[in-house]
Amino acid sequence: DGGITQSPKYLFRKEGQNVTLSCEQNLNHDAMYWYRQDPGQGLRLIYYSQIVNDFQKGDIAEGYSVSREKKESFPLTVTSAQKNPTAFYLCASSINWQGTNEQYFGPGTRLTVT
Amino acid sequence: AQSVTQLDSQVPVFEEAPVELRCNYSSSVSVYLFWYVQYPNQGLQLLLKYLSGSTLVESINGFEAEFNKSQTSFHLRKPSVHISDTAEYFCAVADRGSTLGRLYFGRGTQLTVWP
């Protein structure tokens, strides 16, 4: 079964700790994306990667970091510098960077920081 | 930068009633348009998209959307909704010819269908 997996589904952390969210895809897609979803805010782009070993900041990259060492993996680290990290995080991928292509989404990770 | 406005944050309707979810965008270039659906605690799924050609596009579950260039709109409609259509719906745009391949999302419309 091809798709995107995100783990874990729920994650709890104490304030001041870094946390890494996993995103893996077996669709052989070049492009991958991280979004943050807050109630009433829609989806906001954190980082995206058009190809392995390359990534760009999205609209709200401060306090986050990513890596793209393998085509199938695009982990997101939420650092202690992120002022309000509690949110629902969605990873997505598409065949390539062209705007015509559908983005496929993972099931999301709900992060709670207390 | 693109801007996508979904005019209604919540739309409650009764089962079998028609529904329209509104989406307007602003852009200095031509765009591709998408509607995605999100069921509770899940990721998003593509519902339908407009790339070119006929301005009326349809999904397999009875939704349709019409691209209106003069009004910069892409409203989503269904003539008769089911309880299973209860979900959040997101309108999104992408720039034609962009090398970035990113989507710009609206804030979403929660559709709730009552029996």
PDB file of C-alpha atoms in Angstrom:
ATOM      1  CA  ASP A   1       0.000   0.000   0.000  1.00  0.00           C
ATOM      2  CA  GLY A   2       1.511   3.329  -1.068  1.00  0.00           C
ATOM      3  CA  GLY A   3       1.118   6.344   1.132  1.00  0.00           C
ATOM      4  CA  ILE A   4       2.485   8.702   3.739  1.00  0.00           C
ATOM      5  CA  THR A   5       2.976   7.720   7.344  1.00  0.00           C
ATOM      6  CA  GLN A   6       3.406  10.081  10.238  1.00  0.00           C
ATOM      7  CA  SER A   7       4.326   8.955  13.681  1.00  0.00           C
ATOM      8  CA  PRO A   8       3.341   9.162  16.377  1.00  0.00           C
ATOM      9  CA  LYS A   9      -0.311  10.197  16.085  1.00  0.00           C
ATOM     10  CA  TYR A  10      -0.211  11.982  19.443  1.00  0.00           C
ATOM     11  CA  LEU A  11       2.881  13.455  21.055  1.00  0.00           C
ATOM     12  CA  PHE A  12       3.297  15.141  24.405  1.00  0.00           C
ATOM     13  CA  ARG A  13       6.325  17.153  25.450  1.00  0.00           C
ATOM     14  CA  LYS A  14       7.409  19.492  28.168  1.00  0.00           C
ATOM     15  CA  GLU A  15       8.160  23.085  27.317  1.00  0.00           C
ATOM     16  CA  GLY A  16      11.820  23.625  26.470  1.00  0.00           C
ATOM     17  CA  GLN A  17      12.337  20.224  24.843  1.00  0.00           C
ATOM     18  CA  ASN A  18      13.012  19.702  21.163  1.00  0.00           C
ATOM     19  CA  VAL A  19      10.833  17.103  19.471  1.00  0.00           C
ATOM     20  CA  THR A  20      11.095  15.431  16.065  1.00  0.00           C
ATOM     21  CA  LEU A  21       8.046  14.439  14.024  1.00  0.00           C
ATOM     22  CA  SER A  22       8.471  11.643  11.532  1.00  0.00           C
ATOM     23  CA  CYS A  23       7.200  11.659   7.932  1.00  0.00           C
ATOM     24  CA  GLU A  24       7.843   8.795   5.520  1.00  0.00           C
ATOM     25  CA  GLN A  25       6.446   8.226   2.023  1.00  0.00           C
ATOM     26  CA  ASN A  26       6.726   5.246  -0.306  1.00  0.00           C
ATOM     27  CA  LEU A  27       5.148   6.988  -3.299  1.00  0.00           C
ATOM     28  CA  ASN A  28       8.499   7.823  -4.901  1.00  0.00           C
ATOM     29  CA  HIS A  29       7.574  11.504  -4.786  1.00  0.00           C
ATOM     30  CA  ASP A  30      10.226  14.179  -5.167  1.00  0.00           C
ATOM     31  CA  ALA A  31       8.475  16.991  -3.292  1.00  0.00           C
ATOM     32  CA  MET A  32       7.526  16.966   0.385  1.00  0.00           C
ATOM     33  CA  TYR A  33       5.878  19.559   2.628  1.00  0.00           C
ATOM     34  CA  TRP A  34       5.196  20.287   6.292  1.00  0.00           C
ATOM     35  CA  TYR A  35       2.106  22.226   7.356  1.00  0.00           C
ATOM     36  CA  ARG A  36       0.835  23.388  10.674  1.00  0.00           C
ATOM     37  CA  GLN A  37      -2.927  23.447  11.294  1.00  0.00           C
ATOM     38  CA  ASP A  38      -4.563  25.481  14.060  1.00  0.00           C
ATOM     39  CA  PRO A  39      -8.343  25.863  14.488  1.00  0.00           C
ATOM     40  CA  GLY A  40      -9.707  28.516  12.152  1.00  0.00           C
ATOM     41  CA  GLN A  41      -6.281  29.179  10.607  1.00  0.00           C
ATOM     42  CA  GLY A  42      -6.248  26.744   7.734  1.00  0.00           C
ATOM     43  CA  LEU A  43      -2.929  25.182   6.781  1.00  0.00           C
ATOM     44  CA  ARG A  44       0.258  27.189   7.038  1.00  0.00           C
ATOM     45  CA  LEU A  45       3.403  26.052   5.272  1.00  0.00           C
ATOM     46  CA  ILE A  46       6.428  25.479   7.505  1.00  0.00           C
ATOM     47  CA  TYR A  47       9.026  23.972   5.167  1.00  0.00           C
ATOM     48  CA  TYR A  48       9.059  22.274   1.812  1.00  0.00           C
ATOM     49  CA  SER A  49      11.527  20.232  -0.185  1.00  0.00           C
ATOM     50  CA  GLN A  50      11.467  19.930  -3.957  1.00  0.00           C
ATOM     51  CA  ILE A  51      14.180  17.293  -4.109  1.00  0.00           C
ATOM     52  CA  VAL A  52      16.420  15.305  -1.809  1.00  0.00           C
ATOM     53  CA  ASN A  53      19.132  17.298  -0.030  1.00  0.00           C
ATOM     54  CA  ASP A  54      17.294  20.563  -0.664  1.00  0.00           C
ATOM     55  CA  PHE A  55      14.586  22.419   1.270  1.00  0.00           C
ATOM     56  CA  GLN A  56      13.146  25.925   1.602  1.00  0.00           C
ATOM     57  CA  LYS A  57      11.450  27.875   4.354  1.00  0.00           C
ATOM     58  CA  GLY A  58       7.728  28.359   4.124  1.00  0.00           C
ATOM     59  CA  ASP A  59       5.665  31.079   5.773  1.00  0.00           C
ATOM     60  CA  ILE A  60       6.222  30.117   9.419  1.00  0.00           C
ATOM     61  CA  ALA A  61       9.648  28.446   9.582  1.00  0.00           C
ATOM     62  CA  GLU A  62      10.866  30.150  12.759  1.00  0.00           C
ATOM     63  CA  GLY A  63      11.437  27.649  15.541  1.00  0.00           C
ATOM     64  CA  TYR A  64      11.410  24.650  13.197  1.00  0.00           C
ATOM     65  CA  SER A  65      14.077  22.719  11.318  1.00  0.00           C
ATOM     66  CA  VAL A  66      14.014  19.929   8.721  1.00  0.00           C
ATOM     67  CA  SER A  67      16.320  17.606   6.837  1.00  0.00           C
ATOM     68  CA  ARG A  68      15.915  15.720   3.565  1.00  0.00           C
ATOM     69  CA  GLU A  69      18.709  13.176   3.448  1.00  0.00           C
ATOM     70  CA  LYS A  70      16.558  10.493   1.814  1.00  0.00           C
ATOM     71  CA  LYS A  71      13.868  10.825  -0.811  1.00  0.00           C
ATOM     72  CA  GLU A  72      11.298   9.018   1.305  1.00  0.00           C
ATOM     73  CA  SER A  73      11.888  10.846   4.587  1.00  0.00           C
ATOM     74  CA  PHE A  74      11.327  14.461   5.679  1.00  0.00           C
ATOM     75  CA  PRO A  75      11.477  14.771   9.491  1.00  0.00           C
ATOM     76  CA  LEU A  76      10.463  17.997  11.217  1.00  0.00           C
ATOM     77  CA  THR A  77      12.061  19.151  14.465  1.00  0.00           C
ATOM     78  CA  VAL A  78      10.105  21.519  16.647  1.00  0.00           C
ATOM     79  CA  THR A  79      12.683  23.370  18.702  1.00  0.00           C
ATOM     80  CA  SER A  80      12.343  25.102  22.029  1.00  0.00           C
ATOM     81  CA  ALA A  81      12.506  28.394  20.109  1.00  0.00           C
ATOM     82  CA  GLN A  82       9.007  27.805  18.714  1.00  0.00           C
ATOM     83  CA  LYS A  83       6.861  29.959  20.969  1.00  0.00           C
ATOM     84  CA  ASN A  84       3.551  28.168  20.510  1.00  0.00           C
ATOM     85  CA  PRO A  85       4.239  24.622  19.316  1.00  0.00           C
ATOM     86  CA  THR A  86       0.956  22.963  20.307  1.00  0.00           C
ATOM     87  CA  ALA A  87      -0.805  22.205  17.008  1.00  0.00           C
ATOM     88  CA  PHE A  88      -1.744  19.549  14.469  1.00  0.00           C
ATOM     89  CA  TYR A  89       1.127  18.906  12.044  1.00  0.00           C
ATOM     90  CA  LEU A  90       0.547  17.538   8.552  1.00  0.00           C
ATOM     91  CA  CYS A  91       3.113  16.181   6.141  1.00  0.00           C
ATOM     92  CA  ALA A  92       2.392  15.967   2.410  1.00  0.00           C
ATOM     93  CA  SER A  93       4.122  14.910  -0.775  1.00  0.00           C
ATOM     94  CA  SER A  94       3.645  15.343  -4.505  1.00  0.00           C
ATOM     95  CA  ILE A  95       5.211  13.793  -7.591  1.00  0.00           C
ATOM     96  CA  ASN A  96       7.267  16.910  -8.204  1.00  0.00           C
ATOM     97  CA  TRP A  97       7.260  20.641  -7.615  1.00  0.00           C
ATOM     98  CA  GLN A  98       4.847  21.527 -10.438  1.00  0.00           C
ATOM     99  CA  GLY A  99       1.697  23.210  -9.242  1.00  0.00           C
ATOM    100  CA  THR A 100      -0.615  20.926 -11.217  1.00  0.00           C
ATOM    101  CA  ASN A 101       0.169  17.969  -9.028  1.00  0.00           C
ATOM    102  CA  GLU A 102      -2.022  16.763  -6.225  1.00  0.00           C
ATOM    103  CA  GLN A 103      -0.522  16.786  -2.763  1.00  0.00           C
ATOM    104  CA  TYR A 104      -1.019  13.598  -0.764  1.00  0.00           C
ATOM    105  CA  PHE A 105      -1.336  14.062   2.977  1.00  0.00           C
ATOM    106  CA  GLY A 106      -0.380  11.913   5.921  1.00  0.00           C
ATOM    107  CA  PRO A 107      -2.766  11.366   8.865  1.00  0.00           C
ATOM    108  CA  GLY A 108      -1.072  14.041  10.975  1.00  0.00           C
ATOM    109  CA  THR A 109       0.607  14.283  14.370  1.00  0.00           C
ATOM    110  CA  ARG A 110      -1.063  16.181  17.174  1.00  0.00           C
ATOM    111  CA  LEU A 111       1.628  17.765  19.335  1.00  0.00           C
ATOM    112  CA  THR A 112       0.844  19.048  22.807  1.00  0.00           C
ATOM    113  CA  VAL A 113       3.477  20.980  24.726  1.00  0.00           C
ATOM    114  CA  THR A 114       2.867  21.820  28.370  1.00  0.00           C
TER     115      THR A 114
ATOM    116  CA  ALA B   1       1.857  36.033  -2.670  1.00  0.00           C
ATOM    117  CA  GLN B   2      -1.512  34.434  -3.095  1.00  0.00           C
ATOM    118  CA  SER B   3      -4.541  34.981  -0.931  1.00  0.00           C
ATOM    119  CA  VAL B   4      -7.461  32.601  -0.549  1.00  0.00           C
ATOM    120  CA  THR B   5     -10.655  33.598   1.240  1.00  0.00           C
ATOM    121  CA  GLN B   6     -13.275  31.137   2.344  1.00  0.00           C
ATOM    122  CA  LEU B   7     -16.153  33.349   3.288  1.00  0.00           C
ATOM    123  CA  ASP B   8     -17.906  30.996   5.690  1.00  0.00           C
ATOM    124  CA  SER B   9     -16.135  29.282   8.559  1.00  0.00           C
ATOM    125  CA  GLN B  10     -19.174  27.136   9.396  1.00  0.00           C
ATOM    126  CA  VAL B  11     -22.027  25.927   7.193  1.00  0.00           C
ATOM    127  CA  PRO B  12     -24.780  23.874   8.859  1.00  0.00           C
ATOM    128  CA  VAL B  13     -27.348  22.223   6.605  1.00  0.00           C
ATOM    129  CA  PHE B  14     -29.937  19.482   6.799  1.00  0.00           C
ATOM    130  CA  GLU B  15     -29.512  16.209   4.989  1.00  0.00           C
ATOM    131  CA  GLU B  16     -30.611  16.260   1.327  1.00  0.00           C
ATOM    132  CA  ALA B  17     -30.426  20.060   1.176  1.00  0.00           C
ATOM    133  CA  PRO B  18     -28.188  21.800  -1.370  1.00  0.00           C
ATOM    134  CA  VAL B  19     -24.999  23.473  -0.226  1.00  0.00           C
ATOM    135  CA  GLU B  20     -22.496  25.988  -1.566  1.00  0.00           C
ATOM    136  CA  LEU B  21     -19.101  26.609   0.024  1.00  0.00           C
ATOM    137  CA  ARG B  22     -17.584  29.830  -1.200  1.00  0.00           C
ATOM    138  CA  CYS B  23     -13.975  30.458  -2.173  1.00  0.00           C
ATOM    139  CA  ASN B  24     -12.401  33.593  -3.602  1.00  0.00           C
ATOM    140  CA  TYR B  25      -8.765  34.169  -4.384  1.00  0.00           C
ATOM    141  CA  SER B  26      -6.518  37.033  -5.314  1.00  0.00           C
ATOM    142  CA  SER B  27      -3.553  36.603  -7.588  1.00  0.00           C
ATOM    143  CA  SER B  28      -1.528  38.593 -10.075  1.00  0.00           C
ATOM    144  CA  VAL B  29      -0.983  35.485 -12.221  1.00  0.00           C
ATOM    145  CA  SER B  30      -3.067  32.624 -13.521  1.00  0.00           C
ATOM    146  CA  VAL B  31      -3.723  29.859 -11.058  1.00  0.00           C
ATOM    147  CA  TYR B  32      -4.642  26.236 -10.576  1.00  0.00           C
ATOM    148  CA  LEU B  33      -7.469  25.662  -8.110  1.00  0.00           C
ATOM    149  CA  PHE B  34      -8.190  22.831  -5.699  1.00  0.00           C
ATOM    150  CA  TRP B  35     -10.692  21.723  -3.103  1.00  0.00           C
ATOM    151  CA  TYR B  36      -9.513  19.376  -0.366  1.00  0.00           C
ATOM    152  CA  VAL B  37     -11.625  17.642   2.301  1.00  0.00           C
ATOM    153  CA  GLN B  38     -10.549  16.725   5.824  1.00  0.00           C
ATOM    154  CA  TYR B  39     -12.468  14.282   8.006  1.00  0.00           C
ATOM    155  CA  PRO B  40     -11.942  14.547  11.788  1.00  0.00           C
ATOM    156  CA  ASN B  41      -8.400  13.816  12.967  1.00  0.00           C
ATOM    157  CA  GLN B  42      -7.241  12.870   9.496  1.00  0.00           C
ATOM    158  CA  GLY B  43      -5.119  14.345   6.744  1.00  0.00           C
ATOM    159  CA  LEU B  44      -6.539  16.099   3.703  1.00  0.00           C
ATOM    160  CA  GLN B  45      -7.783  14.386   0.556  1.00  0.00           C
ATOM    161  CA  LEU B  46      -8.157  15.967  -2.859  1.00  0.00           C
ATOM    162  CA  LEU B  47     -11.809  16.435  -3.773  1.00  0.00           C
ATOM    163  CA  LEU B  48     -11.446  18.090  -7.188  1.00  0.00           C
ATOM    164  CA  LYS B  49      -9.220  20.426  -9.126  1.00  0.00           C
ATOM    165  CA  TYR B  50      -9.289  22.889 -11.996  1.00  0.00           C
ATOM    166  CA  LEU B  51      -6.206  23.029 -14.193  1.00  0.00           C
ATOM    167  CA  SER B  52      -7.549  24.098 -17.591  1.00  0.00           C
ATOM    168  CA  GLY B  53     -10.375  23.478 -20.034  1.00  0.00           C
ATOM    169  CA  SER B  54     -13.974  23.307 -18.865  1.00  0.00           C
ATOM    170  CA  THR B  55     -14.580  25.675 -15.992  1.00  0.00           C
ATOM    171  CA  LEU B  56     -16.944  23.196 -14.322  1.00  0.00           C
ATOM    172  CA  VAL B  57     -15.242  20.294 -12.591  1.00  0.00           C
ATOM    173  CA  GLU B  58     -16.843  17.403 -10.760  1.00  0.00           C
ATOM    174  CA  SER B  59     -15.871  14.904  -8.088  1.00  0.00           C
ATOM    175  CA  ILE B  60     -16.888  11.265  -7.914  1.00  0.00           C
ATOM    176  CA  ASN B  61     -19.134  11.840  -4.889  1.00  0.00           C
ATOM    177  CA  GLY B  62     -21.389  14.505  -6.399  1.00  0.00           C
ATOM    178  CA  PHE B  63     -19.564  17.733  -5.613  1.00  0.00           C
ATOM    179  CA  GLU B  64     -18.831  20.238  -8.347  1.00  0.00           C
ATOM    180  CA  ALA B  65     -16.992  23.538  -8.537  1.00  0.00           C
ATOM    181  CA  GLU B  66     -16.957  26.252 -11.157  1.00  0.00           C
ATOM    182  CA  PHE B  67     -14.009  28.472 -11.937  1.00  0.00           C
ATOM    183  CA  ASN B  68     -15.107  32.046 -12.526  1.00  0.00           C
ATOM    184  CA  LYS B  69     -12.139  34.067 -13.708  1.00  0.00           C
ATOM    185  CA  SER B  70     -13.873  37.445 -13.710  1.00  0.00           C
ATOM    186  CA  GLN B  71     -15.017  37.006 -10.116  1.00  0.00           C
ATOM    187  CA  THR B  72     -11.858  35.122  -9.082  1.00  0.00           C
ATOM    188  CA  SER B  73     -13.997  32.477  -7.450  1.00  0.00           C
ATOM    189  CA  PHE B  74     -14.117  28.700  -7.230  1.00  0.00           C
ATOM    190  CA  HIS B  75     -17.237  27.873  -5.238  1.00  0.00           C
ATOM    191  CA  LEU B  76     -17.994  24.280  -4.288  1.00  0.00           C
ATOM    192  CA  ARG B  77     -21.550  22.981  -4.605  1.00  0.00           C
ATOM    193  CA  LYS B  78     -23.548  19.843  -4.035  1.00  0.00           C
ATOM    194  CA  PRO B  79     -27.246  19.580  -4.867  1.00  0.00           C
ATOM    195  CA  SER B  80     -28.091  17.138  -2.059  1.00  0.00           C
ATOM    196  CA  VAL B  81     -25.794  16.495   0.900  1.00  0.00           C
ATOM    197  CA  HIS B  82     -25.461  13.409   3.077  1.00  0.00           C
ATOM    198  CA  ILE B  83     -24.492  13.106   6.712  1.00  0.00           C
ATOM    199  CA  SER B  84     -21.242  11.527   5.537  1.00  0.00           C
ATOM    200  CA  ASP B  85     -20.300  14.835   3.862  1.00  0.00           C
ATOM    201  CA  THR B  86     -19.726  16.347   7.290  1.00  0.00           C
ATOM    202  CA  ALA B  87     -16.098  17.464   7.199  1.00  0.00           C
ATOM    203  CA  GLU B  88     -13.877  20.504   6.822  1.00  0.00           C
ATOM    204  CA  TYR B  89     -13.314  21.731   3.292  1.00  0.00           C
ATOM    205  CA  PHE B  90     -10.282  23.707   2.163  1.00  0.00           C
ATOM    206  CA  CYS B  91      -9.881  25.731  -0.995  1.00  0.00           C
ATOM    207  CA  ALA B  92      -6.309  26.076  -2.319  1.00  0.00           C
ATOM    208  CA  VAL B  93      -4.507  27.744  -5.212  1.00  0.00           C
ATOM    209  CA  ALA B  94      -1.161  27.271  -6.928  1.00  0.00           C
ATOM    210  CA  ASP B  95       0.545  29.653  -9.329  1.00  0.00           C
ATOM    211  CA  ARG B  96       0.716  28.541 -12.931  1.00  0.00           C
ATOM    212  CA  GLY B  97       4.289  28.243 -14.023  1.00  0.00           C
ATOM    213  CA  SER B  98       5.704  28.655 -10.552  1.00  0.00           C
ATOM    214  CA  THR B  99       8.953  26.878  -9.777  1.00  0.00           C
ATOM    215  CA  LEU B 100       7.960  26.513  -6.155  1.00  0.00           C
ATOM    216  CA  GLY B 101       5.042  24.107  -6.479  1.00  0.00           C
ATOM    217  CA  ARG B 102       3.446  25.264  -3.281  1.00  0.00           C
ATOM    218  CA  LEU B 103      -0.233  25.540  -2.412  1.00  0.00           C
ATOM    219  CA  TYR B 104      -1.900  28.461  -0.651  1.00  0.00           C
ATOM    220  CA  PHE B 105      -4.823  27.363   1.508  1.00  0.00           C
ATOM    221  CA  GLY B 106      -7.905  29.143   2.753  1.00  0.00           C
ATOM    222  CA  ARG B 107      -8.876  28.911   6.400  1.00  0.00           C
ATOM    223  CA  GLY B 108     -11.403  26.174   5.799  1.00  0.00           C
ATOM    224  CA  THR B 109     -15.186  25.761   5.999  1.00  0.00           C
ATOM    225  CA  GLN B 110     -16.691  23.283   8.431  1.00  0.00           C
ATOM    226  CA  LEU B 111     -19.696  21.657   6.778  1.00  0.00           C
ATOM    227  CA  THR B 112     -22.045  19.982   9.248  1.00  0.00           C
ATOM    228  CA  VAL B 113     -24.940  17.959   7.876  1.00  0.00           C
ATOM    229  CA  TRP B 114     -27.818  17.330  10.288  1.00  0.00           C
ATOM    230  CA  PRO B 115     -30.373  14.512   9.957  1.00  0.00           C
TER     231      PRO B 115
END
